[in-house]
Coordinates of N, CA and C in Angstrom, one line a residue:
M704 N 51.3 -21.6 -22.6 CA 52.1 -22.8 -22.5 C 51.3 -23.9 -21.8
D705 N 51.6 -25.1 -22.2 CA 51.0 -26.4 -21.6 C 51.6 -26.6 -20.3
K706 N 50.6 -27.0 -19.4 CA 51.1 -27.5 -18.1 C 52.1 -28.7 -17.9
Q707 N 52.0 -29.5 -18.9 CA 53.3 -30.4 -19.0 C 54.6 -29.9 -19.2
A708 N 54.8 -28.8 -19.9 CA 56.2 -28.1 -19.9 C 56.6 -27.6 -18.5
Y709 N 55.8 -27.5 -17.7 CA 56.4 -27.0 -16.3 C 56.4 -28.1 -15.4
I710 N 56.3 -29.3 -15.8 CA 56.3 -30.4 -14.8 C 58.1 -30.7 -14.5
P711 N 58.8 -30.7 -15.6 CA 60.3 -30.7 -15.1 C 60.7 -29.8 -14.4
K712 N 60.4 -28.3 -14.3 CA 60.6 -27.4 -13.3 C 60.3 -27.8 -12.1
V713 N 59.2 -28.2 -11.8 CA 58.5 -28.5 -10.4 C 59.5 -29.7 -9.8
I714 N 59.9 -30.8 -10.6 CA 60.8 -31.8 -10.2 C 62.1 -31.2 -9.9
E715 N 62.8 -30.3 -10.6 CA 63.9 -29.7 -10.3 C 63.8 -28.9 -8.7
W716 N 62.7 -28.3 -8.8 CA 62.4 -27.4 -7.3 C 62.4 -28.4 -6.3
A717 N 61.4 -29.5 -6.4 CA 61.4 -30.5 -5.5 C 63.0 -31.2 -5.2
R718 N 63.8 -31.4 -6.0 CA 65.1 -32.3 -5.9 C 65.8 -31.2 -4.9
R719 N 65.9 -29.8 -5.5 CA 66.6 -28.8 -4.8 C 66.3 -28.5 -3.2
K720 N 64.9 -29.0 -3.1 CA 64.5 -28.5 -1.6 C 64.8 -29.9 -0.7
G721 N 65.4 -31.2 -1.4 CA 65.6 -32.3 -0.7 C 64.8 -33.3 -0.9
F722 N 63.6 -33.2 -1.6 CA 62.7 -34.3 -1.7 C 63.5 -35.4 -2.7
D723 N 62.9 -36.3 -2.3 CA 63.1 -37.7 -3.0 C 61.8 -38.7 -3.1
Q724 N 62.2 -39.8 -3.9 CA 61.0 -40.7 -4.3 C 60.0 -39.9 -5.1
I725 N 60.5 -39.2 -6.1 CA 59.5 -38.5 -6.9 C 58.9 -39.4 -8.0
Q726 N 57.9 -38.9 -7.9 CA 56.8 -39.5 -9.0 C 56.1 -38.6 -9.8
A727 N 55.9 -38.4 -11.0 CA 55.6 -37.4 -12.0 C 54.5 -37.9 -13.0
N728 N 53.6 -36.9 -13.3 CA 52.8 -37.5 -14.3 C 53.3 -36.8 -15.8
M729 N 54.4 -37.5 -15.9 CA 55.0 -37.4 -17.3 C 55.9 -38.6 -17.6
E730 N 55.9 -38.7 -19.1 CA 56.9 -39.9 -19.4 C 58.3 -39.8 -18.7
G731 N 58.8 -40.9 -18.5 CA 60.2 -41.2 -17.8 C 60.1 -41.4 -16.3
F732 N 58.9 -40.9 -15.8 CA 58.8 -41.2 -14.3 C 57.5 -42.2 -14.1
E733 N 57.8 -42.8 -12.9 CA 56.7 -43.5 -12.3 C 55.4 -42.6 -12.1
P734 N 54.4 -42.9 -12.5 CA 53.0 -41.9 -12.4 C 52.8 -41.9 -10.8
P735 N 52.2 -40.9 -10.2 CA 51.5 -41.0 -9.1 C 50.2 -41.6 -9.0
I736 N 49.9 -41.9 -7.8 CA 48.6 -43.0 -7.5 C 47.6 -41.9 -8.0
A737 N 46.5 -42.1 -8.9 CA 45.4 -41.4 -9.1 C 44.4 -41.7 -7.8
Y738 N 43.7 -40.3 -7.6 CA 42.6 -40.2 -6.4 C 41.4 -40.1 -6.8
G739 N 40.4 -40.5 -6.5 CA 39.0 -40.5 -7.0 C 38.0 -40.0 -6.0
R740 N 37.0 -39.2 -6.6 CA 36.0 -38.7 -5.6 C 34.9 -39.8 -5.7
Q741 N 34.4 -40.1 -4.5 CA 33.1 -41.2 -4.4 C 32.0 -40.5 -5.0
S742 N 31.7 -39.6 -4.9 CA 30.4 -38.8 -5.5 C 30.0 -38.9 -6.8
D743 N 31.4 -39.1 -7.7 CA 30.8 -39.2 -9.2 C 32.2 -40.0 -9.8
D744 N 33.0 -40.8 -9.0 CA 34.2 -41.5 -9.5 C 35.1 -40.6 -10.5
E745 N 35.1 -39.2 -10.4 CA 36.0 -38.6 -11.2 C 37.5 -39.0 -10.5
R746 N 38.4 -39.1 -11.4 CA 39.9 -39.5 -10.8 C 40.7 -38.3 -11.2
F747 N 41.8 -38.0 -10.2 CA 42.6 -36.9 -10.4 C 44.0 -37.5 -10.1
I748 N 44.9 -37.2 -11.0 CA 46.3 -37.5 -10.8 C 47.2 -36.3 -10.7
P749 N 47.9 -36.3 -9.4 CA 48.6 -35.3 -9.1 C 50.0 -35.3 -10.1
D750 N 50.1 -33.8 -10.4 CA 51.2 -33.7 -11.1 C 52.5 -34.4 -11.0
V751 N 53.0 -34.2 -9.6 CA 54.2 -34.5 -9.0 C 54.0 -34.9 -7.5
T752 N 54.5 -36.2 -7.1 CA 54.5 -36.3 -5.4 C 56.0 -36.6 -5.2
A753 N 56.3 -36.3 -3.9 CA 57.5 -36.7 -3.6 C 57.7 -36.8 -1.9
K754 N 58.7 -37.2 -1.4 CA 58.7 -37.3 0.0 C 59.8 -36.5 0.5
L755 N 59.8 -35.9 1.5 CA 60.9 -35.3 2.4 C 60.7 -35.9 3.8
L756 N 61.8 -36.7 4.0 CA 61.9 -37.5 5.3 C 60.8 -38.6 5.0
S757 N 59.8 -38.8 6.0 CA 58.4 -39.7 5.4 C 57.2 -39.3 5.2
E758 N 57.6 -38.0 5.1 CA 56.2 -37.2 4.6 C 56.0 -36.9 3.2
K759 N 54.9 -37.3 2.6 CA 54.5 -37.3 1.2 C 53.8 -36.1 0.9
S760 N 54.4 -35.2 0.0 CA 53.7 -33.8 -0.5 C 53.4 -34.1 -1.8
Y761 N 52.4 -33.2 -2.2 CA 52.1 -33.2 -3.5 C 52.1 -31.7 -4.1
F762 N 52.5 -32.0 -5.5 CA 52.9 -30.6 -6.1 C 52.0 -30.5 -7.4
E763 N 51.1 -29.3 -7.5 CA 50.2 -29.1 -8.6 C 50.8 -27.9 -9.5
V764 N 50.8 -27.9 -10.8 CA 51.1 -26.7 -11.5 C 49.7 -26.0 -11.6
V765 N 49.6 -24.8 -11.3 CA 48.2 -24.1 -11.4 C 48.5 -23.2 -12.5
L766 N 47.7 -23.1 -13.4 CA 47.4 -22.2 -14.5 C 46.2 -21.5 -14.7
K767 N 46.3 -20.4 -15.1 CA 44.6 -19.8 -15.3 C 43.8 -20.6 -16.1
T768 N 42.5 -20.8 -15.9 CA 41.8 -21.7 -16.7 C 40.4 -21.4 -16.7
D769 N 39.4 -21.7 -17.6 CA 38.0 -21.5 -17.4 C 37.3 -22.6 -16.8
N770 N 38.0 -24.0 -16.5 CA 37.6 -25.1 -15.9 C 37.9 -25.0 -14.5
I771 N 37.3 -23.9 -13.7 CA 38.0 -23.7 -12.4 C 37.5 -24.9 -11.4
D772 N 36.2 -25.3 -11.7 CA 35.7 -26.4 -10.7 C 36.3 -27.4 -10.7
R773 N 36.9 -27.9 -11.9 CA 37.9 -29.2 -11.7 C 39.0 -28.9 -11.1
V774 N 39.6 -27.7 -11.1 CA 40.7 -27.5 -10.5 C 40.6 -27.5 -9.0
I775 N 39.5 -26.6 -8.8 CA 39.2 -26.4 -7.2 C 39.1 -27.8 -6.6
S776 N 38.3 -28.6 -7.1 CA 38.0 -29.9 -6.6 C 39.5 -30.7 -6.7
K777 N 40.2 -30.6 -7.5 CA 41.6 -31.6 -7.4 C 42.5 -31.1 -6.3
L778 N 42.2 -29.5 -6.1 CA 43.3 -29.1 -5.1 C 42.7 -29.1 -3.8
R779 N 41.6 -29.3 -3.4 CA 40.9 -29.7 -2.3 C 41.2 -30.9 -2.0
L780 N 41.0 -31.9 -2.9 CA 41.2 -33.4 -2.8 C 42.6 -33.7 -2.4
L781 N 43.7 -32.7 -3.0 CA 45.1 -33.2 -2.8 C 45.5 -32.4 -1.5
S782 N 44.9 -31.5 -1.1 CA 45.0 -30.7 0.2 C 44.8 -31.6 1.3
M783 N 43.7 -32.5 1.2 CA 43.2 -33.2 2.3 C 44.0 -34.4 2.5
V784 N 44.5 -35.0 1.2 CA 45.3 -36.3 1.2 C 46.4 -35.9 1.7
A785 N 47.2 -34.8 1.4 CA 48.5 -34.5 2.1 C 48.6 -34.2 3.3
G786 N 47.5 -33.6 3.8 CA 47.3 -33.5 5.4 C 47.2 -34.8 6.0
Q787 N 46.6 -35.9 5.3 CA 46.5 -37.1 6.0 C 47.7 -38.0 6.2
K788 N 48.7 -37.4 5.3 CA 50.0 -38.4 4.8 C 50.9 -37.2 5.7
G789 N 50.7 -36.1 6.2 CA 51.6 -35.5 7.1 C 52.5 -34.6 6.0
G790 N 52.1 -34.4 4.8 CA 52.7 -33.6 3.9 C 52.0 -32.3 3.8
R791 N 52.4 -31.5 2.6 CA 51.9 -30.6 2.2 C 51.7 -30.5 0.9
L792 N 50.8 -29.5 0.5 CA 50.2 -29.3 -1.3 C 50.9 -27.9 -1.5
F793 N 51.7 -28.2 -2.6 CA 52.3 -26.8 -3.1 C 51.7 -26.8 -4.7
L794 N 51.4 -25.4 -4.6 CA 50.7 -24.7 -5.8 C 52.0 -23.9 -6.7
M795 N 52.5 -24.8 -7.7 CA 53.4 -24.3 -8.6 C 52.9 -23.4 -9.5
A796 N 53.3 -22.2 -9.4 CA 52.6 -21.1 -10.3 C 53.5 -20.3 -11.0
P797 N 53.7 -20.5 -12.5 CA 54.5 -19.8 -13.3 C 54.0 -18.1 -13.1
S798 N 55.1 -17.3 -13.7 CA 54.8 -15.9 -13.6 C 53.5 -15.8 -14.3
G799 N 52.9 -14.8 -14.0 CA 51.5 -14.4 -14.6 C 50.3 -15.4 -14.1
H800 N 50.4 -16.3 -13.4 CA 49.6 -17.1 -12.8 C 49.6 -17.2 -11.3
L801 N 50.5 -16.3 -10.7 CA 50.4 -16.4 -9.1 C 49.2 -15.7 -8.5
N802 N 48.7 -14.8 -8.9 CA 47.6 -14.1 -8.5 C 46.5 -15.0 -8.6
F803 N 46.3 -15.8 -9.8 CA 45.1 -16.8 -9.7 C 45.5 -17.7 -8.6
A804 N 46.4 -18.2 -8.5 CA 46.8 -19.3 -7.6 C 46.4 -18.8 -6.0
K805 N 46.8 -17.5 -5.8 CA 46.6 -16.9 -4.6 C 45.2 -16.8 -4.3
E806 N 44.2 -16.4 -5.3 CA 42.9 -16.3 -5.2 C 42.2 -17.5 -4.9
L807 N 42.5 -18.7 -5.5 CA 42.1 -20.0 -5.3 C 42.2 -20.4 -3.9
L808 N 43.3 -20.2 -3.2 CA 43.8 -20.6 -1.9 C 42.7 -19.8 -1.0
L809 N 42.8 -18.3 -1.0 CA 41.9 -17.7 -0.1 C 40.4 -17.8 -0.4
K810 N 39.8 -17.7 -1.7 CA 38.4 -17.7 -1.9 C 37.9 -19.1 -1.4
Y811 N 38.7 -20.1 -1.7 CA 38.0 -21.7 -1.6 C 38.7 -22.4 -0.4
S812 N 39.4 -21.7 0.4 CA 40.1 -22.3 1.8 C 40.6 -23.6 1.5
I813 N 41.8 -23.5 0.5 CA 42.6 -24.8 0.5 C 43.7 -24.5 1.1
N814 N 44.1 -25.5 1.7 CA 45.3 -25.4 2.6 C 46.5 -25.7 1.7
G815 N 47.3 -25.0 1.5 CA 48.6 -25.0 0.4 C 49.5 -24.0 0.5
E816 N 50.7 -24.2 -0.3 CA 51.5 -23.1 -0.1 C 51.9 -23.0 -1.7
I817 N 52.1 -21.6 -2.2 CA 52.2 -21.1 -3.4 C 53.6 -21.2 -3.7
V818 N 54.3 -21.7 -4.8 CA 55.7 -21.4 -5.1 C 55.7 -20.9 -6.5
R819 N 56.7 -19.9 -6.7 CA 56.6 -19.3 -8.0 C 57.7 -20.2 -8.9
I820 N 57.5 -20.5 -9.9 CA 58.4 -21.1 -10.8 C 58.5 -20.3 -12.2
L821 N 59.8 -20.3 -12.5 CA 60.3 -19.6 -13.8 C 59.9 -20.3 -14.9

Protein backbone atom coordinates (compact mmCIF):
# COMPACT_ATOMS: atom_id res chain seq x y z
CA MET A 1 0.00 0.00 0.00
CA ASP A 2 1.17 3.53 -0.76
CA LYS A 3 2.35 5.81 2.04
CA GLN A 4 -0.26 8.43 1.10
CA ALA A 5 -3.07 6.00 1.94
CA TYR A 6 -2.01 6.02 5.61
CA ILE A 7 -1.91 9.80 6.08
CA PRO A 8 -5.68 10.10 6.83
CA LYS A 9 -5.22 7.51 9.60
CA VAL A 10 -2.34 9.54 11.03
CA ILE A 11 -4.48 12.69 10.99
CA GLU A 12 -7.32 10.85 12.72
CA TRP A 13 -4.92 9.52 15.41
CA ALA A 14 -3.49 13.02 16.00
CA ARG A 15 -6.96 14.52 16.38
CA ARG A 16 -8.00 11.81 18.86
CA LYS A 17 -4.90 12.62 20.94
CA GLY A 18 -5.83 16.31 21.10
CA PHE A 19 -3.50 17.73 18.45
CA ASP A 20 -4.68 20.71 16.42
CA GLN A 21 -3.33 23.02 13.71
CA ILE A 22 -2.80 19.91 11.60
CA GLN A 23 -0.88 20.25 8.36
CA ALA A 24 -0.51 17.30 6.01
CA ASN A 25 1.31 16.45 2.82
CA MET A 26 -1.91 15.57 1.03
CA GLU A 27 -4.66 17.28 -0.92
CA GLY A 28 -7.17 19.21 1.17
CA PHE A 29 -4.68 20.26 3.85
CA GLU A 30 -2.16 23.05 4.17
CA PRO A 31 1.21 21.44 3.44
CA PRO A 32 3.87 21.33 6.17
CA ILE A 33 7.03 23.40 5.79
CA ALA A 34 9.80 21.61 3.90
CA TYR A 35 13.16 21.29 5.61
CA GLY A 36 16.43 21.05 3.72
CA ARG A 37 19.90 19.73 4.35
CA GLN A 38 22.63 22.28 3.83
CA SER A 39 25.14 19.67 2.66
CA ASP A 40 23.26 18.82 -0.54
CA ASP A 41 20.10 20.98 -0.58
CA GLU A 42 17.86 17.90 -0.43
CA ARG A 43 14.42 18.86 0.89
CA PHE A 44 12.15 16.81 3.14
CA ILE A 45 8.44 17.42 3.71
CA PRO A 46 6.94 15.82 6.84
CA ASP A 47 3.86 13.67 6.24
CA VAL A 48 1.93 15.43 9.02
CA THR A 49 2.66 18.15 11.57
CA ALA A 50 0.42 19.23 14.43
CA LYS A 51 0.49 21.13 17.70
CA LEU A 52 -0.44 20.03 21.18
CA LEU A 53 -0.59 23.13 23.36
CA SER A 54 2.31 25.12 21.89
CA GLU A 55 4.56 22.16 21.03
CA LYS A 56 4.88 21.22 17.38
CA SER A 57 5.22 17.50 16.64
CA TYR A 58 6.01 15.60 13.47
CA PHE A 59 4.37 12.43 12.22
CA GLU A 60 6.04 10.24 9.63
CA VAL A 61 4.57 7.09 8.07
CA VAL A 62 7.32 4.47 8.09
CA LEU A 63 7.17 1.63 5.56
CA LYS A 64 9.80 -0.95 4.67
CA THR A 65 11.87 0.31 1.78
CA ASP A 66 15.08 -0.27 -0.14
CA ASN A 67 15.87 3.48 -0.04
CA ILE A 68 16.78 3.37 3.65
CA ASP A 69 19.35 6.19 3.46
CA ARG A 70 16.70 8.77 2.54
CA VAL A 71 14.36 7.55 5.29
CA ILE A 72 17.12 7.75 7.90
CA SER A 73 18.12 11.25 6.77
CA LYS A 74 14.54 12.45 6.93
CA LEU A 75 13.86 10.92 10.35
CA ARG A 76 17.08 12.32 11.83
CA LEU A 77 16.26 15.78 10.52
CA LEU A 78 12.66 15.69 11.77
CA SER A 79 13.79 14.38 15.15
CA MET A 80 16.20 17.28 15.49
CA VAL A 81 13.59 19.87 14.43
CA ALA A 82 10.97 18.37 16.77
CA GLY A 83 13.42 18.64 19.66
CA GLN A 84 14.13 22.27 18.85
CA LYS A 85 10.41 23.07 18.81
CA GLY A 86 9.70 21.23 22.07
CA GLY A 87 7.68 18.58 20.26
CA ARG A 88 8.13 14.94 19.38
CA LEU A 89 8.64 12.75 16.36
CA PHE A 90 6.10 9.98 15.90
CA LEU A 91 6.91 7.10 13.57
CA MET A 92 3.53 5.88 12.41
CA ALA A 93 3.95 2.23 11.40
CA PRO A 94 1.28 -0.03 9.93
CA SER A 95 1.17 -3.71 10.86
CA GLY A 96 4.04 -5.53 9.19
CA HIS A 97 6.28 -2.47 9.38
CA LEU A 98 6.64 -2.12 13.17
CA ASN A 99 9.87 -4.09 13.46
CA PHE A 100 11.39 -2.05 10.63
CA ALA A 101 10.50 1.18 12.48
CA LYS A 102 11.88 -0.16 15.78
CA GLU A 103 15.11 -1.18 14.07
CA LEU A 104 15.52 2.32 12.60
CA LEU A 105 15.17 3.95 16.02
CA LEU A 106 17.62 1.61 17.71
CA LYS A 107 20.22 1.16 14.99
CA TYR A 108 20.44 4.81 13.97
CA SER A 109 19.81 6.46 17.38
CA ILE A 110 16.76 8.40 16.23
CA ASN A 111 14.75 10.05 18.99
CA GLY A 112 11.14 9.17 18.27
CA GLU A 113 8.07 7.26 19.39
CA ILE A 114 6.56 4.41 17.41
CA VAL A 115 2.79 4.30 17.00
CA ARG A 116 1.02 1.38 15.36
CA ILE A 117 -1.63 2.39 12.86
CA LEU A 118 -4.21 0.04 11.36
